[in-house]
Short mmCIF file of C-alpha atoms in Angstrom, two decimals:
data_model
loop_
_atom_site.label_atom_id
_atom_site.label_comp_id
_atom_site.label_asym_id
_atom_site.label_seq_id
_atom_site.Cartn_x
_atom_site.Cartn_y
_atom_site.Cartn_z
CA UNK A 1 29.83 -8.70 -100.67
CA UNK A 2 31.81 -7.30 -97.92
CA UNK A 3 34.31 -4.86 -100.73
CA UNK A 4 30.97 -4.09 -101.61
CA UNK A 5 29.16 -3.08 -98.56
CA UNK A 6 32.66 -0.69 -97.61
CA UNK A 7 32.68 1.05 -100.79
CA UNK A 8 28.92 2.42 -99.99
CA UNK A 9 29.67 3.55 -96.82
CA UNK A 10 32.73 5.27 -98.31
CA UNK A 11 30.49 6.46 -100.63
CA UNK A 12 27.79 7.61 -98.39
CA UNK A 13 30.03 9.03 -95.59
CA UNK A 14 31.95 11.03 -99.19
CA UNK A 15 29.28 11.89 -100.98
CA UNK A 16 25.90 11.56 -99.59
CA UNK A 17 23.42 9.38 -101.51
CA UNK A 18 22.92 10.00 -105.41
CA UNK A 19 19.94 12.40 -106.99
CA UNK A 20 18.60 15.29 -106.20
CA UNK A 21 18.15 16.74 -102.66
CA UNK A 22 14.55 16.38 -101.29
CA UNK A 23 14.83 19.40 -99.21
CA UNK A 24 11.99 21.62 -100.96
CA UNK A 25 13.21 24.72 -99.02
CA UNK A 26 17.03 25.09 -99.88
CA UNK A 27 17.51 28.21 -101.16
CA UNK A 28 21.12 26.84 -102.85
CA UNK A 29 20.96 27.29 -106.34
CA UNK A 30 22.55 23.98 -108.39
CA UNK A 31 24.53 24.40 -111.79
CA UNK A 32 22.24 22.29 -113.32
CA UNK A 33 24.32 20.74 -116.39
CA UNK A 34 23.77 21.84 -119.93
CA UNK A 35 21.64 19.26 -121.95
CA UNK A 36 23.53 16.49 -119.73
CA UNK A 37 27.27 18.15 -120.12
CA UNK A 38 28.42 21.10 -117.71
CA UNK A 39 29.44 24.31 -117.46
CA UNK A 40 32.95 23.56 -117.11
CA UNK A 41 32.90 20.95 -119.79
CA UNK A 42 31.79 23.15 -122.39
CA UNK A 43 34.21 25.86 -121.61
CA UNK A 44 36.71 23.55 -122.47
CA UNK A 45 36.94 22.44 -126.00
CA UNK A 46 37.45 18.82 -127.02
CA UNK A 47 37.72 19.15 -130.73
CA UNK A 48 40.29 20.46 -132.55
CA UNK A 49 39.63 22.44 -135.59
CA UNK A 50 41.71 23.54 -138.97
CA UNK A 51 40.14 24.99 -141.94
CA UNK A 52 36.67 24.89 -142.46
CA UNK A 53 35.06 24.67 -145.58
CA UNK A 54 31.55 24.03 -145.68
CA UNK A 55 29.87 20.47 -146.01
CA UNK A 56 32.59 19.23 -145.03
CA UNK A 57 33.46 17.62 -141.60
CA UNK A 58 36.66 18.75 -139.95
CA UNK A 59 36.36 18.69 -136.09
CA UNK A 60 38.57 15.49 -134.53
CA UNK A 61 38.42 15.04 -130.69
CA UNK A 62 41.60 15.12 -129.07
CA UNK A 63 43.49 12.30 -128.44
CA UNK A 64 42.27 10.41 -125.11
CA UNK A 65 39.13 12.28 -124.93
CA UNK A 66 36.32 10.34 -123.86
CA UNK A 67 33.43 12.55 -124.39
CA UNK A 68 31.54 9.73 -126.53
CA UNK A 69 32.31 7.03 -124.00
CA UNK A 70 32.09 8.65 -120.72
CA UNK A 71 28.78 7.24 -120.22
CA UNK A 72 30.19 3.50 -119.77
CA UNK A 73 32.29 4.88 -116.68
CA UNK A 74 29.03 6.97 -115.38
CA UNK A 75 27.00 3.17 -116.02
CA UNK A 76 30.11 1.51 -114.09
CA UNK A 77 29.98 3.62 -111.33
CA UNK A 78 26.05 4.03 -110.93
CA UNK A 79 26.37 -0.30 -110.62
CA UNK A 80 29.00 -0.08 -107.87
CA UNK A 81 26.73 2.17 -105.99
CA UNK A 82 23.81 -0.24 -105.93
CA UNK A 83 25.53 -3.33 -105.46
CA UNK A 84 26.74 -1.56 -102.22
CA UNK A 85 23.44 -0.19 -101.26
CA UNK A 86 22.04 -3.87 -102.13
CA UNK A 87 24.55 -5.07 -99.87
CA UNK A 88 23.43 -2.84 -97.02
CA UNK A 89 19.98 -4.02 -97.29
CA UNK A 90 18.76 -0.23 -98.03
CA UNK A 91 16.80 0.98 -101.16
CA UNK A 92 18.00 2.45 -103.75
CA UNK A 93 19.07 6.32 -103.82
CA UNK A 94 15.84 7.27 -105.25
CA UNK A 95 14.14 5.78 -102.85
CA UNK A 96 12.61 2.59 -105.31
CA UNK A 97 13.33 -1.17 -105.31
CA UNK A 98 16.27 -2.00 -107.40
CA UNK A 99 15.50 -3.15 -110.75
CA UNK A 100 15.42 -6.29 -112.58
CA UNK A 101 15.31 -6.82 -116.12
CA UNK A 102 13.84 -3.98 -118.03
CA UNK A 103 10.04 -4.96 -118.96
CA UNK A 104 7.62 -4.12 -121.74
CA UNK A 105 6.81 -4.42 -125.72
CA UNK A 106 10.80 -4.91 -126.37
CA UNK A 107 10.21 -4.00 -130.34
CA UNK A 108 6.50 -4.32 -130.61
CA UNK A 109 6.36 -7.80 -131.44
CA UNK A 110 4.15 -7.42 -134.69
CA UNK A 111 1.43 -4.82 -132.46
CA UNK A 112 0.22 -2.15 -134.09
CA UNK A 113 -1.37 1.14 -132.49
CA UNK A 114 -4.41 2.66 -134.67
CA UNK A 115 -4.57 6.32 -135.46
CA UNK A 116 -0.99 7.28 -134.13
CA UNK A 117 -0.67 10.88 -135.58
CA UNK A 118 2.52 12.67 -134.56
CA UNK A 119 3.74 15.10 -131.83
CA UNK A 120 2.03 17.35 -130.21
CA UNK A 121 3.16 21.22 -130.28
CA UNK A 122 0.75 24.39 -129.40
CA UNK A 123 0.65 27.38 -131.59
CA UNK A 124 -0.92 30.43 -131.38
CA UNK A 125 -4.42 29.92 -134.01
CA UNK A 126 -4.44 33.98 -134.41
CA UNK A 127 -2.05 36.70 -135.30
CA UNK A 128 0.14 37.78 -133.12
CA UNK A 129 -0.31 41.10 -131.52
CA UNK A 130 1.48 44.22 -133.33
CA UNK A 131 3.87 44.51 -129.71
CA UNK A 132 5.31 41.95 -131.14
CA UNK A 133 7.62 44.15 -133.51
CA UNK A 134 9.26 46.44 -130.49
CA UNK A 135 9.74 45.79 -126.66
CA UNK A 136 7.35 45.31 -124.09
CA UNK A 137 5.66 48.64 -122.79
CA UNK A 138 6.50 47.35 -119.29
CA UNK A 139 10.35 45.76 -120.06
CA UNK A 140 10.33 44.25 -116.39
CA UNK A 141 7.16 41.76 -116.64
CA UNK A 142 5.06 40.34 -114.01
CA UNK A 143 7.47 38.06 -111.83
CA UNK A 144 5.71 34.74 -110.14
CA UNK A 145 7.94 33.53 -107.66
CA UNK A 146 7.89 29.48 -107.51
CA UNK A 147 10.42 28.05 -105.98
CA UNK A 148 13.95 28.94 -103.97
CA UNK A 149 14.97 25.93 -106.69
CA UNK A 150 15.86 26.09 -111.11
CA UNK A 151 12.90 25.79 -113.07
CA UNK A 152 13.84 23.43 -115.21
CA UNK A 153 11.08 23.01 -118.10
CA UNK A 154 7.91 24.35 -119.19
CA UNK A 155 4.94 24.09 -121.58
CA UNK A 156 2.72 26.26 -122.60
CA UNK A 157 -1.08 25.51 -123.81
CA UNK A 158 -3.59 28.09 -124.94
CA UNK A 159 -3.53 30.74 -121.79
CA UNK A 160 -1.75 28.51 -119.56
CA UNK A 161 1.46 27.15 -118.99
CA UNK A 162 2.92 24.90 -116.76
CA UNK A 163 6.63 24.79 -115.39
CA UNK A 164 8.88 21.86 -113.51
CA UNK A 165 11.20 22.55 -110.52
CA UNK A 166 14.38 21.16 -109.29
CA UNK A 167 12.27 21.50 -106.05
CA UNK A 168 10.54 18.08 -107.20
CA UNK A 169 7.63 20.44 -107.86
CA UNK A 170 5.17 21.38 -111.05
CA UNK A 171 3.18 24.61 -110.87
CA UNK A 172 0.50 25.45 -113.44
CA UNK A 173 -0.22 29.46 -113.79
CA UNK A 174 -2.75 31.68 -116.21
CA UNK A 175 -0.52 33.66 -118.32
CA UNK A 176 -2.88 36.40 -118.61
CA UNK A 177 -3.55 37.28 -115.00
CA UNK A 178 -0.22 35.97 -113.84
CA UNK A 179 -2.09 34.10 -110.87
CA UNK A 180 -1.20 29.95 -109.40
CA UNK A 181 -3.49 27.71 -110.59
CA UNK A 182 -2.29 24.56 -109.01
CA UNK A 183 0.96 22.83 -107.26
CA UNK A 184 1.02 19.19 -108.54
CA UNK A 185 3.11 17.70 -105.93
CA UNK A 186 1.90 16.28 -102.70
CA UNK A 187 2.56 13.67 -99.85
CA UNK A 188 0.49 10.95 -102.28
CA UNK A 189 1.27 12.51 -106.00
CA UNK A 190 4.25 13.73 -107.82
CA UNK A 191 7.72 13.16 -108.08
CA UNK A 192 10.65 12.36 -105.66
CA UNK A 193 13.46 14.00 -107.39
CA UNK A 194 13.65 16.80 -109.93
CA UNK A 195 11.60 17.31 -112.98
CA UNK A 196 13.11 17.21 -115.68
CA UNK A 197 10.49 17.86 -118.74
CA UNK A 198 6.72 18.77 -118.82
CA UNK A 199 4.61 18.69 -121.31
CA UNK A 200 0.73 19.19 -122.27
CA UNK A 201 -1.80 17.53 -124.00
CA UNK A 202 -4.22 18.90 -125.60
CA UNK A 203 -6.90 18.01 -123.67
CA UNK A 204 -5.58 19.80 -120.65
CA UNK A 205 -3.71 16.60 -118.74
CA UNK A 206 -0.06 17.02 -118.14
CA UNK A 207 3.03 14.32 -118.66
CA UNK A 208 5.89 15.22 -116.26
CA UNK A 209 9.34 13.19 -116.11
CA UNK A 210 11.59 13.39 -113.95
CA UNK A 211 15.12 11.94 -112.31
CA UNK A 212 13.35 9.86 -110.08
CA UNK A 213 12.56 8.01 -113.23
CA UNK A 214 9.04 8.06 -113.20
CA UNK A 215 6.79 9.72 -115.67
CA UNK A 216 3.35 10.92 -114.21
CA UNK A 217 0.21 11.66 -116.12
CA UNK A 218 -1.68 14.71 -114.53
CA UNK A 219 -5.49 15.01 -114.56
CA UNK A 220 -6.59 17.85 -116.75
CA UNK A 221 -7.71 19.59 -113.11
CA UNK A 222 -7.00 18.55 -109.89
CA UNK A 223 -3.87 17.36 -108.02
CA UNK A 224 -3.84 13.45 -108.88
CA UNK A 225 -1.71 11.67 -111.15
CA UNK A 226 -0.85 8.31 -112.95
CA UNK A 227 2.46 6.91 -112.11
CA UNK A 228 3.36 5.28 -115.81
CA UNK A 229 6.55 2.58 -114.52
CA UNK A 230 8.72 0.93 -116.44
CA UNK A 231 12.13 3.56 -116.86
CA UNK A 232 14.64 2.46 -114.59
CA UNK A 233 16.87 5.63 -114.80
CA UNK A 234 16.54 9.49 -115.08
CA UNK A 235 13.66 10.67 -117.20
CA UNK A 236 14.97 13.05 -119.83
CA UNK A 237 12.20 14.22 -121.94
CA UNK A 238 8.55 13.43 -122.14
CA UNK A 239 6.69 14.61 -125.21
CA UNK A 240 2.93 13.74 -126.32
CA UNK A 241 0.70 12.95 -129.65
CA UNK A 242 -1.37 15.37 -131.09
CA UNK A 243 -4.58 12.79 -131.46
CA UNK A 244 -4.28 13.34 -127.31
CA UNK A 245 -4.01 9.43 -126.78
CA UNK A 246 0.15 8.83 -126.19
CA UNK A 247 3.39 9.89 -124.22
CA UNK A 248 6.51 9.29 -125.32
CA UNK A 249 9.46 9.46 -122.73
CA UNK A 250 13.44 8.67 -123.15
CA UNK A 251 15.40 8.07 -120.53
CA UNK A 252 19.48 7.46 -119.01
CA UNK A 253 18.41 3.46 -119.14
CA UNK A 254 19.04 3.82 -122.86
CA UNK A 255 15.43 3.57 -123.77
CA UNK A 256 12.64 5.10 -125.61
CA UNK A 257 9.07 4.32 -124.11
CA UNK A 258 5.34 4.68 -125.82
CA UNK A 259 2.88 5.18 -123.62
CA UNK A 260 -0.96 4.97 -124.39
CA UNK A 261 -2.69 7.10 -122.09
CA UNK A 262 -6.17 6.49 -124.71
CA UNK A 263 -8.17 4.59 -121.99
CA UNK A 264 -8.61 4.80 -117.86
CA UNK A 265 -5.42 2.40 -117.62
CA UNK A 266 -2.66 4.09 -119.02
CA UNK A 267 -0.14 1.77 -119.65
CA UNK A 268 3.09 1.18 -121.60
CA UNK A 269 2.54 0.05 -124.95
CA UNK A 270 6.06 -0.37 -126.63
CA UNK A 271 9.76 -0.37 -125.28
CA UNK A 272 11.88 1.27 -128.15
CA UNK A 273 15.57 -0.31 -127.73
CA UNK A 274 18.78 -0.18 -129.40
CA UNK A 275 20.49 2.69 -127.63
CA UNK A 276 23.75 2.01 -126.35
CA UNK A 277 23.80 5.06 -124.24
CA UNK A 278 21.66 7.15 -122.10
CA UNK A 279 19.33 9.17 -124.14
CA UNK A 280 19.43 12.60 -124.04
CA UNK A 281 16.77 14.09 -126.27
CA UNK A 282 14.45 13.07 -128.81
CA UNK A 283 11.36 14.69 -131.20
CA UNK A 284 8.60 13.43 -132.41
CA UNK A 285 7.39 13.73 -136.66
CA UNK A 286 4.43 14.51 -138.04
CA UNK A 287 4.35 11.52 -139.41
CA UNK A 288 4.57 9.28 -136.19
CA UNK A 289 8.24 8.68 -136.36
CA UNK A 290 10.36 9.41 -133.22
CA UNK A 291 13.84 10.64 -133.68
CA UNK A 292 16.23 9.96 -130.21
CA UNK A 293 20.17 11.32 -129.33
CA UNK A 294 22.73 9.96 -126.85
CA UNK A 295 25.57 10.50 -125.58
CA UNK A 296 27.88 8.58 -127.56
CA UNK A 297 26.58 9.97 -130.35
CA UNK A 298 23.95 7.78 -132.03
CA UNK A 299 20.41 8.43 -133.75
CA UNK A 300 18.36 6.41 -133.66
CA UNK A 301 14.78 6.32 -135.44
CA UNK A 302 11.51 4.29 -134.30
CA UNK A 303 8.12 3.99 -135.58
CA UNK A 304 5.56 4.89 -133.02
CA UNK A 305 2.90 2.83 -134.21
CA UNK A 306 5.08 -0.11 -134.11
CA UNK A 307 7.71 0.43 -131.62
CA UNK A 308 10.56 -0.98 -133.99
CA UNK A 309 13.57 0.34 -135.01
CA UNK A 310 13.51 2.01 -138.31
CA UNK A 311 16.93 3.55 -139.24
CA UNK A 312 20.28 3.79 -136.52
CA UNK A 313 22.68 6.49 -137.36
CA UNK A 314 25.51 5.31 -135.41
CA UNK A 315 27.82 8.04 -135.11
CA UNK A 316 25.80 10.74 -135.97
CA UNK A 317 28.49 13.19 -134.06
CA UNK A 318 30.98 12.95 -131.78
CA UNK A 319 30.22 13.44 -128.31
CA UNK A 320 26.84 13.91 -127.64
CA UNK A 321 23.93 13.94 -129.37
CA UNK A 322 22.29 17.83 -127.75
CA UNK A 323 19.45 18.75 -130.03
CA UNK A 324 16.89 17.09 -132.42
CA UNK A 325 14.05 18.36 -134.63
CA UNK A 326 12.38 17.37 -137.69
CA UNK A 327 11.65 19.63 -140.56
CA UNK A 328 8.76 18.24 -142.32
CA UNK A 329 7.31 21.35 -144.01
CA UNK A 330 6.80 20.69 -148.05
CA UNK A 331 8.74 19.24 -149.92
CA UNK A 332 11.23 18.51 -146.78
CA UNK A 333 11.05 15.53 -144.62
CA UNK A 334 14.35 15.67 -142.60
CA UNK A 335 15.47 14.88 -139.40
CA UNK A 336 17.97 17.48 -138.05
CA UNK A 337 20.28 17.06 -135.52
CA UNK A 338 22.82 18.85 -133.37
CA UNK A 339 26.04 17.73 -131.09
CA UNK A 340 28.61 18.18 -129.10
CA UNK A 341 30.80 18.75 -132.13
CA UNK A 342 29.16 21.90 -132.98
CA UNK A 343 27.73 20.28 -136.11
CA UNK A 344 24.64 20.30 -137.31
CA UNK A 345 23.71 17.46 -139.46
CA UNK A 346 20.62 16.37 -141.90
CA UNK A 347 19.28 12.68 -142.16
CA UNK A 348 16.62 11.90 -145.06
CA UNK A 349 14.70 8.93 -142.73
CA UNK A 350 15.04 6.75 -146.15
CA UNK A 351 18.73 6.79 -146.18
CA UNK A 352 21.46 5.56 -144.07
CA UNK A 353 23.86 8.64 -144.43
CA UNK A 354 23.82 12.31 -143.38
CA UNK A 355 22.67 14.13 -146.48
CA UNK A 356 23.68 17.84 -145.75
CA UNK A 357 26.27 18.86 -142.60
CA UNK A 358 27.01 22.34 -141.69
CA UNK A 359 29.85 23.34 -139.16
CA UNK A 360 28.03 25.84 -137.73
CA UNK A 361 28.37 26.16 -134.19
CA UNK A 362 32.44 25.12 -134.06
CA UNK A 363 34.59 28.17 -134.54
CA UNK A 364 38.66 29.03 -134.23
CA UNK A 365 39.05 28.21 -130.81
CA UNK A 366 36.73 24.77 -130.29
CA UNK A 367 32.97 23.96 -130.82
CA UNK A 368 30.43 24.90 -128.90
CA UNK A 369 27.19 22.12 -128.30
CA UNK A 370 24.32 22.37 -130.29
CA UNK A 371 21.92 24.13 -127.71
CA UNK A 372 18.29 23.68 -129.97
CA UNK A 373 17.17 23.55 -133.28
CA UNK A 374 13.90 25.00 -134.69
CA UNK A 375 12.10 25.01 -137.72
CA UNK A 376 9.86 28.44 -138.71
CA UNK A 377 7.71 27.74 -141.40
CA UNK A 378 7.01 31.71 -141.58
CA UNK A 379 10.26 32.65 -142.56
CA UNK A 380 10.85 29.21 -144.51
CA UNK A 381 13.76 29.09 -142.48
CA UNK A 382 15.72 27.02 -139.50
CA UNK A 383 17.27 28.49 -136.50
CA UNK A 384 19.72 27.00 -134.25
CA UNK A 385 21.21 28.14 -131.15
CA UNK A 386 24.87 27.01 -128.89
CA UNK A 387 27.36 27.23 -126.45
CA UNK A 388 29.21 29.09 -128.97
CA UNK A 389 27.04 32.42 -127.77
CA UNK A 390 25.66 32.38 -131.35
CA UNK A 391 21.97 32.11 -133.23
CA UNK A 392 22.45 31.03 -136.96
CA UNK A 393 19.40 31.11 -139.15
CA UNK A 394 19.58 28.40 -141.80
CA UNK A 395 18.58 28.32 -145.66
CA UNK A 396 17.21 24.85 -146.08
CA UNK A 397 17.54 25.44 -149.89
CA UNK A 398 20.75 26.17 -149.90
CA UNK A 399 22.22 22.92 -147.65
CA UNK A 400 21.24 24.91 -144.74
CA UNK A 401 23.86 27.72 -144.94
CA UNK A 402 23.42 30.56 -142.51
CA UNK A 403 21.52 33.47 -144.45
CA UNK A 404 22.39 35.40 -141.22
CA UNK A 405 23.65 35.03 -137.43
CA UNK A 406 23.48 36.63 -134.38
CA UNK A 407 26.16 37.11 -131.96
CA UNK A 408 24.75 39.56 -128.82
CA UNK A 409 24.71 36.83 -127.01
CA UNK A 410 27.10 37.34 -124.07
CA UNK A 411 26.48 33.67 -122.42
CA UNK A 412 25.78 30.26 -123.47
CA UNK A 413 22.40 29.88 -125.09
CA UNK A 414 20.02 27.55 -123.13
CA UNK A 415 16.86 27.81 -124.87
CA UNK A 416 15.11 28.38 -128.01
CA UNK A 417 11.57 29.14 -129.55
CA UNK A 418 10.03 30.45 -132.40
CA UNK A 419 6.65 32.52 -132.44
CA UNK A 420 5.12 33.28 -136.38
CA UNK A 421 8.77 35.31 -137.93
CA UNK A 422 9.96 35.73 -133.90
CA UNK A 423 13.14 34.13 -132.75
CA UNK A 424 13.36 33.68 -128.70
CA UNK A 425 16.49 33.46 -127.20
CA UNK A 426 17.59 33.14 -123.62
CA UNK A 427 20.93 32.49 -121.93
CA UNK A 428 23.17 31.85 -119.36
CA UNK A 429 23.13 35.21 -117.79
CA UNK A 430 19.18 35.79 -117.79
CA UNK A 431 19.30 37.79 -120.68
CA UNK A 432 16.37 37.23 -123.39
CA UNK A 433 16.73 38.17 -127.47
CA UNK A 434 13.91 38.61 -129.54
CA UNK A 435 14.91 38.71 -133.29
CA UNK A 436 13.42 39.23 -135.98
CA UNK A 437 13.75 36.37 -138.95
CA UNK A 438 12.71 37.72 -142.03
CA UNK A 439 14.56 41.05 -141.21
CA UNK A 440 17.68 39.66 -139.71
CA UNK A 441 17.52 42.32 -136.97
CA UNK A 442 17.43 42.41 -132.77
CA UNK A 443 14.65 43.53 -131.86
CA UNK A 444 14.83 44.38 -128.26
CA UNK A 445 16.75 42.39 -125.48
CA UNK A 446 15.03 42.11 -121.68
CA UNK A 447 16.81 41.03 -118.77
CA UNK A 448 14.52 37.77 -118.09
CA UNK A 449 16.15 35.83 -114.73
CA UNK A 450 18.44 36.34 -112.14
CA UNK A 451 20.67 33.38 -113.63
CA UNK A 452 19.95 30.93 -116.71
CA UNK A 453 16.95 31.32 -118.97
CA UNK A 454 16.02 27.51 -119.14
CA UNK A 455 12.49 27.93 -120.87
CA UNK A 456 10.72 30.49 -123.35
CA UNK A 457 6.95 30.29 -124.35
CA UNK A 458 4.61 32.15 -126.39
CA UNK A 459 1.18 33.04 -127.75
CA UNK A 460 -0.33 35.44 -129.40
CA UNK A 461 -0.17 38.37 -126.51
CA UNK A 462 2.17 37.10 -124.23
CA UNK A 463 6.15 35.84 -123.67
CA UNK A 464 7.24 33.79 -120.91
CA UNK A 465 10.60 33.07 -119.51
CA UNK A 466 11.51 31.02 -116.73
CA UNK A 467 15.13 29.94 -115.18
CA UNK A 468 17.35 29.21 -112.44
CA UNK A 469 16.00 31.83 -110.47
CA UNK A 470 12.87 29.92 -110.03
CA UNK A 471 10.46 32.45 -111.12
CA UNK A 472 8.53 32.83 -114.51
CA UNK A 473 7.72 36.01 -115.91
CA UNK A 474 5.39 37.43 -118.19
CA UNK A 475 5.63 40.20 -120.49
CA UNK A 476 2.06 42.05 -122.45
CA UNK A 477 3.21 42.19 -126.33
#
């Protein structure tokens, strides 16, 4: 107890405690990591590469790298720094009681949950405005200033949209007049540490995660929330069903949670396990069928409606797991995913092997992590985006082959949407691309943030970027 209580005030005098800072007024700006691996980590290449041909996998890691396993030092040291705060008597760094065993449905245990329809996305229910073919008539936007901190996520719904901070902060704004709507964080709501993913429903209520491992349900108005408990680790992404009635959430404490937010309880309906890593990133099917990452490398999928397990894909890639998506447009029903290894891989949910692979983002000097990956059903197409500074838009008849790519990137590529035949691009130096699909052509390029674009949105007469700069803009299209 004693070794123990020494190395945490080693630690402490070192390092300070763990998380986030809770100083809402810093004005330091944080290189917040990319999809859980840094800056300096992706400059540096851990795969070797030879000759590519395609569908076939040729990237190795280097001998004694430990980019699949580095989690089990991460988990290792985490443990020595509670047992020492234990052994101080204090709380843990985020400020909670230290956990026991994890709780809840543990597999589902022959439950079932009525109705469960599959994720829940907005899209723009009109056309898109003609601006959308040539650059903004005013290329600087309208700026709204939120925070000295990163905006970290955002989602948008109809005319709003609603962003989270590194400032332990989430703002809601109309898009249209560019005005606050509310600040959902306060001395009794809200999180402790930073948010990490937001996302609507489509009633109007708001699921927030965060690294303070809570997830909080917003009320559609107002500034109260519902604390849903139960993740005992950062929160990594939070995503919600289209029927309006559950939250998913996955997590570093190598779990996927269901949440059923239907009644005036909310409460946690089924513990998906079977990770052996923290999770990273996950999506949602039309069908009800969550797909999750990690970082060694695994995919796993689960059955909402049941919580259990129903295919693992244990080494998906190596490294990790950076980007899921499903494409589930006729006759496809595929889960894609994206890695560390620059690959991009297909999985047919009734098979236990990768059915098509494409090398896309690895080129002669390394790979470069699989940033996002995005169907668009208007140009019968799939875009991806990476580290490698390029976008690659994907034949899906053709064992997803690039039908073209797009290299003005400068920086890596943070984020990713599609709008109708529109491809959105941001990046590492603020710097937003708007391509078009079907013509294989930049359209116009804006200079979106003072630093990295973390989040795009879109609806039919607007775009909206925001980034480590902590402001959100808005452009008329």
């Amino acid at each position: 107890m004693m070794d123990a209580r020494k190395r945490a005030l080693q630690k402490i005098r070192t390092e300070g405690s763990m998380g986030g800072t809770s100083n809402r007024e810093s004005s330091v700006k944080t290189q917040v990591p990319f999809n859980g691996i840094s800056r300096s980590a992706l400059r540096k290449s851990n795969v070797e590469v030879t000759d590519i041909p395609r569908n076939v996998c040729t990237g190795r890691l280097k001998k004694g790298s430990t980019a699949s396993t580095s989690h089990v030092a991460n988990d290792a040291y985490m443990k020595e720094m509670e047992d020492g705060f234990e052994a101080l008597g204090l709380e843990r760094p985020s400020g909670q009681p230290l956990p026991g065993p994890l709780a809840g449905g543990g597999g589902g245990g022959g439950a079932s949950l009525a109705g469960q329809q599959g994720g829940y996305i907005w899209q723009p229910k009109v056309s898109l405005a003609p601006g959308w073919g040539h650059a903004p008539k005013e290329p600087r936007g309208a700026a709204l200033h939120f925070s000295d901190r990163n905006i970290m996520c955002m989602s948008v719904r109809e005319n709003t949209a609603v962003v989270g901070s590194a400032d332990h902060g989430v703002y809601e704004f109309n898009i249209s007049s560019n005005r606050r709507m509310r600040t959902l964080y306060n001395q009794k709501f809200g999180h402790k540490e930073w948010v990490t993913s937001v996302a609507y429903l489509p009633d109007g209520r708001v699921a927030s995660g965060g690294m303070d491992s809570k997830v909080c349900l917003w009320d559609a108005k107002g500034v109260r929330c519902v604390d849903l408990i139960g993740h005992s680790a950062s929160v990594s992404e939070v995503h919600t069903s289209a029927d309006g009635r559950g939250v998913a959430s996955c997590s570093y404490d190598k779990t996927v949670r269901y949440w059923d937010v239907s009644g005036p309880r909310p409460r946690e309906a089924f513990m998906m396990k079977g990770h052996g890593a923290p999770v990273l990133t996950m999506a949602w099917s039309d069908d009800g069928v969550i797909a999750s990452g990690d970082r060694s490398g695994a995919v796993h999928l689960f059955d909402v409606s049941t919580g259990l397990e129903t295919m693992k894909y244990a080494n998906a890639h190596q490294g990790h797991v950076t980007s899921v998506a499903w494409l589930t447009n006729k006759p496809y029903n595929l889960c894609l995913t994206g890695g560390q290894d620059g690959f991009v891989r297909a999985w047919d949910p009734r098979k236990k092997g990768c059915v098509q692979e494409q090398p896309l983002h690895v080129t002669n000097v390394g790979a470069g992590a699989v940033s996002a990956i995005k169907s668009c059903p208007a140009a019968e197409a799939v875009i991806t985006a990476g580290a490698d500074q390029r976008v690659h838009v994907l034949e899906p008849r053709t064992a997803f082959t690039p039908r073209s790519t797009f290299s003005e990137h400068k920086d890596f590529i943070y984020s990713l949407e599609v709008v109708g035949k529109y491809c959105l691009s941001g990046d590492g130096l603020g710097m937003l691309h708007v391509h078009d699909v079907e013509d294989d052509k930049l359209l116009f390029g804006l200079g979106a943030n003072a630093h990295a674009v973390r989040c795009i949105g879109a609806t039919a007469t607007h775009l909206i970027a925001a980034g480590d700069d902590g402001k959100a803009l808005c452009w008329v299209m």
